[in-house]
Structures are given as structure tokens and as C-alpha cells.
């Protein structure tokens, strides 16, 4: 089979398409032929050598944390050959070789069947970057959202914020607020009256939230950025609110005003996928797929690249930060290297 690998850390130019042996049936794993493999900022961090050795396998490594495909050998799983499935396990592209290849062998507990009416592209966009999973778990398990509450999720072009813009209203939020920098990026995301995107090139986060909420602030912050966003985001919380720290693409160090914690009795909670069992993850994806089938969720697709253009796909995600998910197509049949966000709200 063809697979993308790198043998040393560095830039995207280290990615190579290589021939590897096909995984063989063993009666325990399910073999799937990958139709879409997600490309996310995590893949870039792994290739650049940012992650500690304890969090990744020795090189060479096949990147890719997410995928959808079709079952070719079900093993003892009970799946029928040809069943379309979504990969929902963890460690791919870090602890073990990832999804940027033609064929995968995975435990059956790492798969969820894709319902009729949901396309491969839609399912792949749902799982790529784990934004929908993160937003759903954060707003149902970490800080259960109550109907009528207001959610702030900075960075609308990121996987978490763009997903939260759809997930929070499904769960009953009255308003979702996000951010971008520059009028073109602030208006690039189609949205309804429940989403407001603050242009940080025109006003501060505090000013924007005060304007949108009439000075009352927000109930929950989902913070996928960290760095210099965390402090101001914490300051937008109303009394008793909670900030959920999810990521640190803007930096691992943050400065906060402790009076925000004391005077408003707000809280900071951390989010980590290992706090949830594999069964909980799979069940959540089944719920998300149901929401996707009814069009309550509409994940956006940006571009689809062949395996041979994996480096271009990574650059697209990291440098351009598009308003939609980016995939690799290992099948060699659908190289849609073009924007495709029609019908999407984030």
C-alpha cells in the first residue's frame, strides 16, 4: 500500500509517499480502506518534533489522527464488508502509525458506522481536528451548558471554535461569540444570528464581548488558544462562569487577573481526552453523527488532496487556516484540490 511517512523532524518537505506492506487479517482487527484522512495542526506539531518522545512512537512515522473508510475485512467485529466507518480511536499519528495511507488495521472499538445520508466528506469533516467531539464533551460533561447561556469560543477558523458555533446552539445556547483578526476573516464564516464574530483588528476581546452581551459577559469560555487570549477571555466571564482550557496554539503561558477569579468566583477547568473512556468517545460520535444526519451540524470541507500533495495539505492547514477541514484522498480517485464550503455554516 501507499503511505505518507517522515524519517526525520523538520518541515513538510520531509513527507514522502512510500510503499509499505498491507496489514494482514488476524481475526481481531478490522481492515478498512481509507477514503478520507484528516489533516490537522497536530500533524504539523508531530512532524516538527514538538511533542516529547513519550507521546510518540520512534521514527519513521505515518501521520494522521482521523479517517473514514470502508470495511474490507471485518475480523470478528460483526461489521459487513463495505460498511462505511469513522475512526474514533486515539494515538494514531503519535503513539502508532496514523491514517495517511491506503489501508488501516484497527480494533473494532475504534470504529463507528456512518449512517445513510451522511457522506464520507461530512463524516471526515466531523472527526478531523476533533473539534466537534471536544465541543460536545466540554459542553455536556466538563461544564454542562444550560439553556439560554452564552458561550465564548475564540478563534472561529479553528476546529474547536467552528464546531462550538454549531454545537452550543444545538445544546441550547442563546448566543455564541468567537473571534478573528481582519474583516475578511471575520466575515468569511457564514453564520446565523446566534453567532457573532468579533474582529480583533477593530476592538479588543473585552470591548467586543461587552458590546455583544450588553456588558453582562459570558457563562462559558472554551479556550483552544491559550497564550495572550486566556487572560482577557477569563475576564469576559460573568459571576460563577467557567473557562475550559483546551489548547495552546497561541502559547502555553498566560497572564490572568486574579480578581477575575476572586470577585466573580469564576473557575478554570482543563480538558483532556484521556479523561473519557473509548466507549464514551464512540457513543459521543454516534450522537454527533445523528445530529449530522439531521443537518443540525454542518461541518465545512475546504480542500481534498492526493497523498502525493500531503506537504501542500499541511501548509494549507497551518499557514492559511482555512474555514473548513482539509483531507487527503488515499484512493487516488477524487483529487478536489479546490475550495468547497457550500452549504456549511462554519
mmCIF file of C-alpha atoms in Angstrom:
data_model
loop_
_atom_site.group_PDB
_atom_site.id
_atom_site.type_symbol
_atom_site.label_atom_id
_atom_site.label_comp_id
_atom_site.label_asym_id
_atom_site.label_seq_id
_atom_site.Cartn_x
_atom_site.Cartn_y
_atom_site.Cartn_z
ATOM 1 C CA UNK A 1 0.000 0.000 0.000
ATOM 2 C CA UNK A 2 0.984 3.643 -0.384
ATOM 3 C CA UNK A 3 1.542 5.671 2.763
ATOM 4 C CA UNK A 4 2.978 9.058 3.718
ATOM 5 C CA UNK A 5 5.899 8.913 6.168
ATOM 6 C CA UNK A 6 8.704 11.042 7.519
ATOM 7 C CA UNK A 7 12.033 9.749 8.814
ATOM 8 C CA UNK A 8 13.319 12.917 10.475
ATOM 9 C CA UNK A 9 11.817 16.008 12.071
ATOM 10 C CA UNK A 10 11.553 19.258 10.167
ATOM 11 C CA UNK A 11 9.375 20.954 7.577
ATOM 12 C CA UNK A 12 6.658 19.494 5.356
ATOM 13 C CA UNK A 13 9.292 18.710 2.727
ATOM 14 C CA UNK A 14 10.261 15.664 4.815
ATOM 15 C CA UNK A 15 6.969 13.953 3.959
ATOM 16 C CA UNK A 16 7.347 11.128 1.429
ATOM 17 C CA UNK A 17 4.942 8.690 -0.204
ATOM 18 C CA UNK A 18 6.342 5.193 0.298
ATOM 19 C CA UNK A 19 5.294 1.612 -0.381
ATOM 20 C CA UNK A 20 4.564 -0.326 2.830
ATOM 21 C CA UNK A 21 3.233 -3.860 3.341
ATOM 22 C CA UNK A 22 -0.548 -4.172 3.529
ATOM 23 C CA UNK A 23 -1.799 -5.060 7.024
ATOM 24 C CA UNK A 24 -2.947 -8.670 7.120
ATOM 25 C CA UNK A 25 -6.192 -10.080 8.596
ATOM 26 C CA UNK A 26 -5.669 -11.507 12.077
ATOM 27 C CA UNK A 27 -9.244 -12.110 13.239
ATOM 28 C CA UNK A 28 -9.032 -9.355 15.856
ATOM 29 C CA UNK A 29 -8.548 -6.143 13.899
ATOM 30 C CA UNK A 30 -10.823 -4.660 11.267
ATOM 31 C CA UNK A 31 -9.225 -3.775 7.938
ATOM 32 C CA UNK A 32 -10.560 -0.614 6.335
ATOM 33 C CA UNK A 33 -9.700 1.050 3.056
ATOM 34 C CA UNK A 34 -9.288 4.751 3.827
ATOM 35 C CA UNK A 35 -11.309 7.160 1.698
ATOM 36 C CA UNK A 36 -10.557 10.355 3.646
ATOM 37 C CA UNK A 37 -7.704 11.044 6.064
ATOM 38 C CA UNK A 38 -7.845 14.232 8.113
ATOM 39 C CA UNK A 39 -5.080 16.840 8.192
ATOM 40 C CA UNK A 40 -4.826 18.875 11.397
ATOM 41 C CA UNK A 41 -2.396 21.204 13.214
ATOM 42 C CA UNK A 42 -1.432 18.251 15.438
ATOM 43 C CA UNK A 43 0.122 16.515 12.433
ATOM 44 C CA UNK A 44 2.322 19.560 11.876
ATOM 45 C CA UNK A 45 3.446 19.622 15.513
ATOM 46 C CA UNK A 46 4.343 15.928 15.428
ATOM 47 C CA UNK A 47 6.362 16.271 12.206
ATOM 48 C CA UNK A 48 8.143 19.361 13.523
ATOM 49 C CA UNK A 49 9.306 17.390 16.581
ATOM 50 C CA UNK A 50 7.411 19.489 19.130
ATOM 51 C CA UNK A 51 5.904 16.553 21.036
ATOM 52 C CA UNK A 52 8.050 14.811 23.662
ATOM 53 C CA UNK A 53 9.261 11.304 22.862
ATOM 54 C CA UNK A 54 6.896 9.842 25.466
ATOM 55 C CA UNK A 55 3.939 10.978 23.338
ATOM 56 C CA UNK A 56 5.029 9.466 20.008
ATOM 57 C CA UNK A 57 6.498 6.318 18.537
ATOM 58 C CA UNK A 58 10.078 6.245 17.236
ATOM 59 C CA UNK A 59 10.563 7.427 13.654
ATOM 60 C CA UNK A 60 9.685 6.762 10.882
ATOM 61 C CA UNK A 61 6.074 7.721 11.419
ATOM 62 C CA UNK A 62 2.927 7.799 9.307
ATOM 63 C CA UNK A 63 0.992 10.968 10.295
ATOM 64 C CA UNK A 64 -2.761 11.340 10.571
ATOM 65 C CA UNK A 65 -5.119 11.145 13.552
ATOM 66 C CA UNK A 66 -8.501 10.770 11.842
ATOM 67 C CA UNK A 67 -10.072 8.930 8.935
ATOM 68 C CA UNK A 68 -13.171 7.446 7.383
ATOM 69 C CA UNK A 69 -13.242 4.422 5.131
ATOM 70 C CA UNK A 70 -14.880 1.151 4.167
ATOM 71 C CA UNK A 71 -14.518 -2.215 5.857
ATOM 72 C CA UNK A 72 -12.664 -4.738 3.681
ATOM 73 C CA UNK A 73 -12.126 -7.458 6.305
ATOM 74 C CA UNK A 74 -14.334 -7.327 9.432
ATOM 75 C CA UNK A 75 -12.363 -9.842 11.507
ATOM 76 C CA UNK A 76 -14.647 -10.792 14.379
ATOM 77 C CA UNK A 77 -16.278 -7.359 14.624
ATOM 78 C CA UNK A 78 -19.622 -8.161 13.032
ATOM 79 C CA UNK A 79 -19.282 -5.326 10.512
ATOM 80 C CA UNK A 80 -20.312 -6.298 6.993
ATOM 81 C CA UNK A 81 -17.709 -5.777 4.263
ATOM 82 C CA UNK A 82 -18.299 -2.424 2.617
ATOM 83 C CA UNK A 83 -19.650 -0.781 5.778
ATOM 84 C CA UNK A 84 -18.637 2.872 5.935
ATOM 85 C CA UNK A 85 -16.956 3.682 9.234
ATOM 86 C CA UNK A 86 -15.454 6.585 11.141
ATOM 87 C CA UNK A 87 -12.242 6.111 13.134
ATOM 88 C CA UNK A 88 -12.727 7.253 16.733
ATOM 89 C CA UNK A 89 -9.680 5.795 18.495
ATOM 90 C CA UNK A 90 -6.725 7.729 19.886
ATOM 91 C CA UNK A 91 -2.979 7.636 19.378
ATOM 92 C CA UNK A 92 -2.969 7.444 15.588
ATOM 93 C CA UNK A 93 -0.197 9.550 14.109
ATOM 94 C CA UNK A 94 1.513 9.814 17.508
ATOM 95 C CA UNK A 95 1.685 6.633 19.581
ATOM 96 C CA UNK A 96 1.224 4.481 16.478
ATOM 97 C CA UNK A 97 1.339 4.962 12.721
ATOM 98 C CA UNK A 98 -1.512 7.125 11.543
ATOM 99 C CA UNK A 99 -4.108 7.369 8.820
ATOM 100 C CA UNK A 100 -2.267 8.844 5.844
ATOM 101 C CA UNK A 101 -2.258 5.536 3.984
ATOM 102 C CA UNK A 102 -4.477 3.322 1.895
ATOM 103 C CA UNK A 103 -5.324 0.581 4.414
ATOM 104 C CA UNK A 104 -5.714 0.570 8.217
ATOM 105 C CA UNK A 105 -5.969 -2.284 10.718
ATOM 106 C CA UNK A 106 -7.809 -1.105 13.850
ATOM 107 C CA UNK A 107 -9.634 -2.555 16.867
ATOM 108 C CA UNK A 108 -13.398 -2.722 16.308
ATOM 109 C CA UNK A 109 -13.964 -0.499 19.364
ATOM 110 C CA UNK A 110 -12.194 2.304 17.453
ATOM 111 C CA UNK A 111 -14.875 2.368 14.735
ATOM 112 C CA UNK A 112 -18.371 3.813 14.454
ATOM 113 C CA UNK A 113 -20.654 3.075 11.493
ATOM 114 C CA UNK A 114 -21.584 6.081 9.353
ATOM 115 C CA UNK A 115 -25.370 6.318 8.828
ATOM 116 C CA UNK A 116 -27.004 6.579 5.424
ATOM 117 C CA UNK A 117 -27.429 10.161 4.340
ATOM 118 C CA UNK A 118 -24.042 11.236 5.714
ATOM 119 C CA UNK A 119 -21.309 11.446 3.080
ATOM 120 C CA UNK A 120 -17.688 10.444 3.580
ATOM 121 C CA UNK A 121 -16.697 14.112 3.337
ATOM 122 C CA UNK A 122 -19.195 15.147 6.012
ATOM 123 C CA UNK A 123 -18.135 12.365 8.379
ATOM 124 C CA UNK A 124 -14.466 13.140 7.796
ATOM 125 C CA UNK A 125 -15.063 16.833 8.491
ATOM 126 C CA UNK A 126 -16.880 15.887 11.692
ATOM 127 C CA UNK A 127 -13.883 13.971 13.045
ATOM 128 C CA UNK A 128 -10.951 15.969 11.606
ATOM 129 C CA UNK A 129 -9.308 18.055 14.296
ATOM 130 C CA UNK A 130 -11.688 16.567 16.918
ATOM 131 C CA UNK A 131 -13.424 19.927 17.233
ATOM 132 C CA UNK A 132 -16.978 18.605 17.367
ATOM 133 C CA UNK A 133 -16.064 15.888 19.844
ATOM 134 C CA UNK A 134 -14.252 18.423 22.021
ATOM 135 C CA UNK A 135 -17.068 20.960 21.974
ATOM 136 C CA UNK A 136 -19.739 18.345 22.722
ATOM 137 C CA UNK A 137 -17.840 16.755 25.614
ATOM 138 C CA UNK A 138 -16.805 20.122 27.056
ATOM 139 C CA UNK A 139 -20.377 21.447 26.996
ATOM 140 C CA UNK A 140 -22.049 18.260 28.247
ATOM 141 C CA UNK A 141 -19.509 16.647 30.566
ATOM 142 C CA UNK A 142 -16.943 19.230 31.711
ATOM 143 C CA UNK A 143 -19.270 22.237 32.097
ATOM 144 C CA UNK A 144 -22.834 21.197 31.241
ATOM 145 C CA UNK A 145 -24.400 24.023 29.290
ATOM 146 C CA UNK A 146 -27.802 25.249 30.471
ATOM 147 C CA UNK A 147 -30.399 26.564 28.014
ATOM 148 C CA UNK A 148 -30.078 30.279 27.411
ATOM 149 C CA UNK A 149 -26.408 30.574 28.344
ATOM 150 C CA UNK A 150 -23.785 32.434 26.310
ATOM 151 C CA UNK A 151 -20.580 30.739 25.117
ATOM 152 C CA UNK A 152 -17.309 32.354 24.022
ATOM 153 C CA UNK A 153 -15.048 30.226 21.789
ATOM 154 C CA UNK A 154 -12.189 32.336 20.387
ATOM 155 C CA UNK A 155 -10.601 31.583 17.013
ATOM 156 C CA UNK A 156 -13.515 30.885 14.668
ATOM 157 C CA UNK A 157 -11.296 29.336 11.978
ATOM 158 C CA UNK A 158 -10.054 26.646 14.369
ATOM 159 C CA UNK A 159 -11.628 23.213 14.751
ATOM 160 C CA UNK A 160 -12.933 23.774 18.291
ATOM 161 C CA UNK A 161 -14.431 27.249 17.863
ATOM 162 C CA UNK A 162 -16.021 26.489 14.492
ATOM 163 C CA UNK A 163 -17.584 23.336 15.953
ATOM 164 C CA UNK A 164 -18.718 25.116 19.130
ATOM 165 C CA UNK A 165 -20.535 27.663 16.976
ATOM 166 C CA UNK A 166 -22.852 24.818 15.895
ATOM 167 C CA UNK A 167 -22.778 22.510 18.911
ATOM 168 C CA UNK A 168 -23.622 25.131 21.540
ATOM 169 C CA UNK A 169 -26.933 26.201 19.910
ATOM 170 C CA UNK A 170 -27.919 22.536 19.484
ATOM 171 C CA UNK A 171 -27.415 22.161 23.246
ATOM 172 C CA UNK A 172 -29.493 25.272 23.979
ATOM 173 C CA UNK A 173 -27.071 28.206 23.986
ATOM 174 C CA UNK A 174 -28.673 31.577 23.324
ATOM 175 C CA UNK A 175 -25.510 33.064 21.792
ATOM 176 C CA UNK A 176 -22.032 32.012 20.678
ATOM 177 C CA UNK A 177 -19.244 34.562 20.366
ATOM 178 C CA UNK A 178 -15.972 33.939 18.554
ATOM 179 C CA UNK A 179 -13.064 35.945 17.158
ATOM 180 C CA UNK A 180 -10.986 36.535 14.050
ATOM 181 C CA UNK A 181 -8.479 39.169 13.036
ATOM 182 C CA UNK A 182 -9.292 41.273 9.987
ATOM 183 C CA UNK A 183 -12.617 41.993 8.354
ATOM 184 C CA UNK A 184 -12.083 39.404 5.619
ATOM 185 C CA UNK A 185 -11.550 36.573 8.108
ATOM 186 C CA UNK A 186 -14.268 37.777 10.469
ATOM 187 C CA UNK A 187 -16.844 37.642 7.672
ATOM 188 C CA UNK A 188 -15.546 34.503 5.915
ATOM 189 C CA UNK A 189 -17.665 32.190 8.064
ATOM 190 C CA UNK A 190 -21.341 32.100 7.093
ATOM 191 C CA UNK A 191 -23.447 32.214 10.255
ATOM 192 C CA UNK A 192 -26.872 32.933 11.686
ATOM 193 C CA UNK A 193 -27.983 35.354 14.385
ATOM 194 C CA UNK A 194 -26.748 33.071 17.191
ATOM 195 C CA UNK A 195 -23.089 33.552 16.199
ATOM 196 C CA UNK A 196 -21.177 36.819 16.458
ATOM 197 C CA UNK A 197 -17.540 37.038 15.326
ATOM 198 C CA UNK A 198 -15.510 39.832 16.913
ATOM 199 C CA UNK A 199 -12.846 41.384 14.672
ATOM 200 C CA UNK A 200 -9.850 41.733 16.990
ATOM 201 C CA UNK A 201 -8.311 44.106 14.492
ATOM 202 C CA UNK A 202 -11.048 46.618 15.293
ATOM 203 C CA UNK A 203 -11.761 46.116 19.006
ATOM 204 C CA UNK A 204 -10.427 44.202 21.985
ATOM 205 C CA UNK A 205 -11.988 40.979 23.182
ATOM 206 C CA UNK A 206 -13.338 42.726 26.276
ATOM 207 C CA UNK A 207 -14.872 45.512 24.200
ATOM 208 C CA UNK A 208 -16.419 43.084 21.726
ATOM 209 C CA UNK A 209 -17.965 40.816 24.353
ATOM 210 C CA UNK A 210 -19.303 43.810 26.283
ATOM 211 C CA UNK A 211 -20.886 45.152 23.082
ATOM 212 C CA UNK A 212 -22.487 41.836 22.126
ATOM 213 C CA UNK A 213 -23.744 40.954 25.621
ATOM 214 C CA UNK A 214 -24.718 44.434 26.759
ATOM 215 C CA UNK A 215 -21.985 44.303 29.386
ATOM 216 C CA UNK A 216 -23.213 41.123 31.081
ATOM 217 C CA UNK A 217 -20.422 38.830 29.889
ATOM 218 C CA UNK A 218 -20.491 35.121 29.031
ATOM 219 C CA UNK A 219 -21.227 31.968 31.002
ATOM 220 C CA UNK A 220 -18.692 29.582 29.488
ATOM 221 C CA UNK A 221 -15.404 30.072 27.641
ATOM 222 C CA UNK A 222 -13.986 27.271 25.510
ATOM 223 C CA UNK A 223 -10.358 28.324 25.096
ATOM 224 C CA UNK A 224 -8.476 26.416 22.390
ATOM 225 C CA UNK A 225 -5.801 29.108 22.028
ATOM 226 C CA UNK A 226 -4.154 29.845 25.361
ATOM 227 C CA UNK A 227 -1.361 32.435 25.367
ATOM 228 C CA UNK A 228 -2.449 36.056 25.414
ATOM 229 C CA UNK A 229 -6.111 35.139 24.815
ATOM 230 C CA UNK A 230 -6.681 33.266 28.087
ATOM 231 C CA UNK A 231 -6.467 36.256 30.436
ATOM 232 C CA UNK A 232 -8.854 38.513 28.500
ATOM 233 C CA UNK A 233 -11.207 35.562 27.865
ATOM 234 C CA UNK A 234 -11.313 34.813 31.592
ATOM 235 C CA UNK A 235 -12.197 38.459 32.178
ATOM 236 C CA UNK A 236 -15.301 38.182 29.977
ATOM 237 C CA UNK A 237 -16.942 35.636 32.305
ATOM 238 C CA UNK A 238 -19.885 36.690 34.371
ATOM 239 C CA UNK A 239 -20.188 35.654 38.045
ATOM 240 C CA UNK A 240 -19.913 31.890 38.505
ATOM 241 C CA UNK A 241 -18.738 31.238 34.942
ATOM 242 C CA UNK A 242 -16.128 28.709 33.828
ATOM 243 C CA UNK A 243 -13.243 28.788 31.359
ATOM 244 C CA UNK A 244 -12.346 25.402 29.872
ATOM 245 C CA UNK A 245 -8.696 25.319 28.804
ATOM 246 C CA UNK A 246 -8.481 23.094 25.720
ATOM 247 C CA UNK A 247 -5.382 24.029 23.728
ATOM 248 C CA UNK A 248 -2.395 26.313 23.434
ATOM 249 C CA UNK A 249 -1.884 27.189 19.778
ATOM 250 C CA UNK A 250 -1.241 30.799 20.880
ATOM 251 C CA UNK A 251 1.182 29.764 23.622
ATOM 252 C CA UNK A 252 1.490 27.770 26.838
ATOM 253 C CA UNK A 253 1.959 30.777 29.131
ATOM 254 C CA UNK A 254 -0.933 33.038 30.101
ATOM 255 C CA UNK A 255 -1.343 36.014 32.414
ATOM 256 C CA UNK A 256 -4.589 36.353 34.333
ATOM 257 C CA UNK A 257 -6.066 38.921 36.684
ATOM 258 C CA UNK A 258 -6.721 37.002 39.905
ATOM 259 C CA UNK A 259 -9.517 39.397 40.789
ATOM 260 C CA UNK A 260 -11.497 37.763 37.978
ATOM 261 C CA UNK A 261 -11.267 34.529 39.954
ATOM 262 C CA UNK A 262 -11.943 36.090 43.337
ATOM 263 C CA UNK A 263 -14.509 38.811 42.757
ATOM 264 C CA UNK A 264 -16.601 36.838 40.255
ATOM 265 C CA UNK A 265 -15.889 33.357 41.703
ATOM 266 C CA UNK A 266 -15.194 32.009 38.229
ATOM 267 C CA UNK A 267 -13.418 28.706 37.609
ATOM 268 C CA UNK A 268 -10.818 27.274 35.237
ATOM 269 C CA UNK A 269 -11.173 23.652 34.114
ATOM 270 C CA UNK A 270 -8.804 21.595 31.985
ATOM 271 C CA UNK A 271 -9.879 19.390 29.089
ATOM 272 C CA UNK A 272 -8.106 16.150 28.157
ATOM 273 C CA UNK A 273 -9.434 13.294 26.037
ATOM 274 C CA UNK A 274 -7.898 10.677 28.301
ATOM 275 C CA UNK A 275 -10.464 11.673 30.923
ATOM 276 C CA UNK A 276 -13.038 9.806 28.823
ATOM 277 C CA UNK A 277 -13.252 6.113 28.021
ATOM 278 C CA UNK A 278 -13.144 4.731 24.497
ATOM 279 C CA UNK A 279 -16.802 3.770 24.883
ATOM 280 C CA UNK A 280 -17.713 7.333 25.852
ATOM 281 C CA UNK A 281 -15.846 8.656 22.817
ATOM 282 C CA UNK A 282 -17.589 6.207 20.468
ATOM 283 C CA UNK A 283 -21.016 6.938 21.950
ATOM 284 C CA UNK A 284 -20.451 10.676 21.559
ATOM 285 C CA UNK A 285 -19.556 10.228 17.904
ATOM 286 C CA UNK A 286 -22.753 8.237 17.379
ATOM 287 C CA UNK A 287 -24.676 11.174 18.822
ATOM 288 C CA UNK A 288 -22.775 13.640 16.630
ATOM 289 C CA UNK A 289 -23.428 11.526 13.527
ATOM 290 C CA UNK A 290 -27.142 11.546 14.355
ATOM 291 C CA UNK A 291 -27.027 15.335 14.587
ATOM 292 C CA UNK A 292 -25.136 15.434 11.294
ATOM 293 C CA UNK A 293 -27.720 13.195 9.594
ATOM 294 C CA UNK A 294 -30.493 15.628 10.580
ATOM 295 C CA UNK A 295 -28.382 18.602 9.387
ATOM 296 C CA UNK A 296 -28.275 20.120 12.864
ATOM 297 C CA UNK A 297 -24.497 20.103 12.346
ATOM 298 C CA UNK A 298 -22.891 21.142 9.063
ATOM 299 C CA UNK A 299 -19.104 20.714 9.109
ATOM 300 C CA UNK A 300 -17.293 22.507 6.307
ATOM 301 C CA UNK A 301 -14.910 20.954 3.787
ATOM 302 C CA UNK A 302 -12.115 23.153 2.478
ATOM 303 C CA UNK A 303 -9.883 21.069 0.170
ATOM 304 C CA UNK A 304 -9.057 17.472 -0.685
ATOM 305 C CA UNK A 305 -5.531 16.499 -1.730
ATOM 306 C CA UNK A 306 -3.963 13.274 -3.031
ATOM 307 C CA UNK A 307 -1.358 11.571 -0.846
ATOM 308 C CA UNK A 308 1.380 12.966 -3.081
ATOM 309 C CA UNK A 309 0.395 16.500 -2.025
ATOM 310 C CA UNK A 310 0.498 15.876 1.724
ATOM 311 C CA UNK A 311 3.025 18.682 2.222
ATOM 312 C CA UNK A 312 0.722 21.145 0.443
ATOM 313 C CA UNK A 313 -2.178 19.970 2.603
ATOM 314 C CA UNK A 314 -0.201 20.610 5.791
ATOM 315 C CA UNK A 315 0.821 24.058 4.601
ATOM 316 C CA UNK A 316 -2.804 24.827 3.776
ATOM 317 C CA UNK A 317 -3.925 23.958 7.312
ATOM 318 C CA UNK A 318 -1.104 25.674 9.196
ATOM 319 C CA UNK A 319 -0.374 28.725 7.041
ATOM 320 C CA UNK A 320 -3.774 29.569 5.551
ATOM 321 C CA UNK A 321 -6.008 28.414 8.461
ATOM 322 C CA UNK A 322 -8.959 27.818 6.131
ATOM 323 C CA UNK A 323 -12.631 27.979 7.195
ATOM 324 C CA UNK A 324 -13.112 24.241 6.729
ATOM 325 C CA UNK A 325 -11.395 20.908 7.089
ATOM 326 C CA UNK A 326 -8.651 19.565 4.839
ATOM 327 C CA UNK A 327 -8.296 15.891 3.845
ATOM 328 C CA UNK A 328 -6.064 13.509 1.978
ATOM 329 C CA UNK A 329 -7.677 11.102 -0.507
ATOM 330 C CA UNK A 330 -5.667 7.841 -0.498
ATOM 331 C CA UNK A 331 -7.925 6.257 -3.119
ATOM 332 C CA UNK A 332 -6.451 8.327 -5.941
ATOM 333 C CA UNK A 333 -9.913 8.936 -7.408
ATOM 334 C CA UNK A 334 -11.126 12.297 -6.086
ATOM 335 C CA UNK A 335 -8.468 14.970 -6.065
ATOM 336 C CA UNK A 336 -10.619 18.009 -5.436
ATOM 337 C CA UNK A 337 -7.844 20.481 -4.708
ATOM 338 C CA UNK A 338 -10.204 23.419 -4.534
ATOM 339 C CA UNK A 339 -12.324 25.290 -2.014
ATOM 340 C CA UNK A 340 -15.615 23.577 -1.201
ATOM 341 C CA UNK A 341 -17.579 25.142 1.610
ATOM 342 C CA UNK A 342 -21.021 25.346 0.060
ATOM 343 C CA UNK A 343 -23.844 24.645 2.466
ATOM 344 C CA UNK A 344 -21.612 24.942 5.531
ATOM 345 C CA UNK A 345 -22.114 27.299 8.431
ATOM 346 C CA UNK A 346 -18.621 27.025 9.865
#
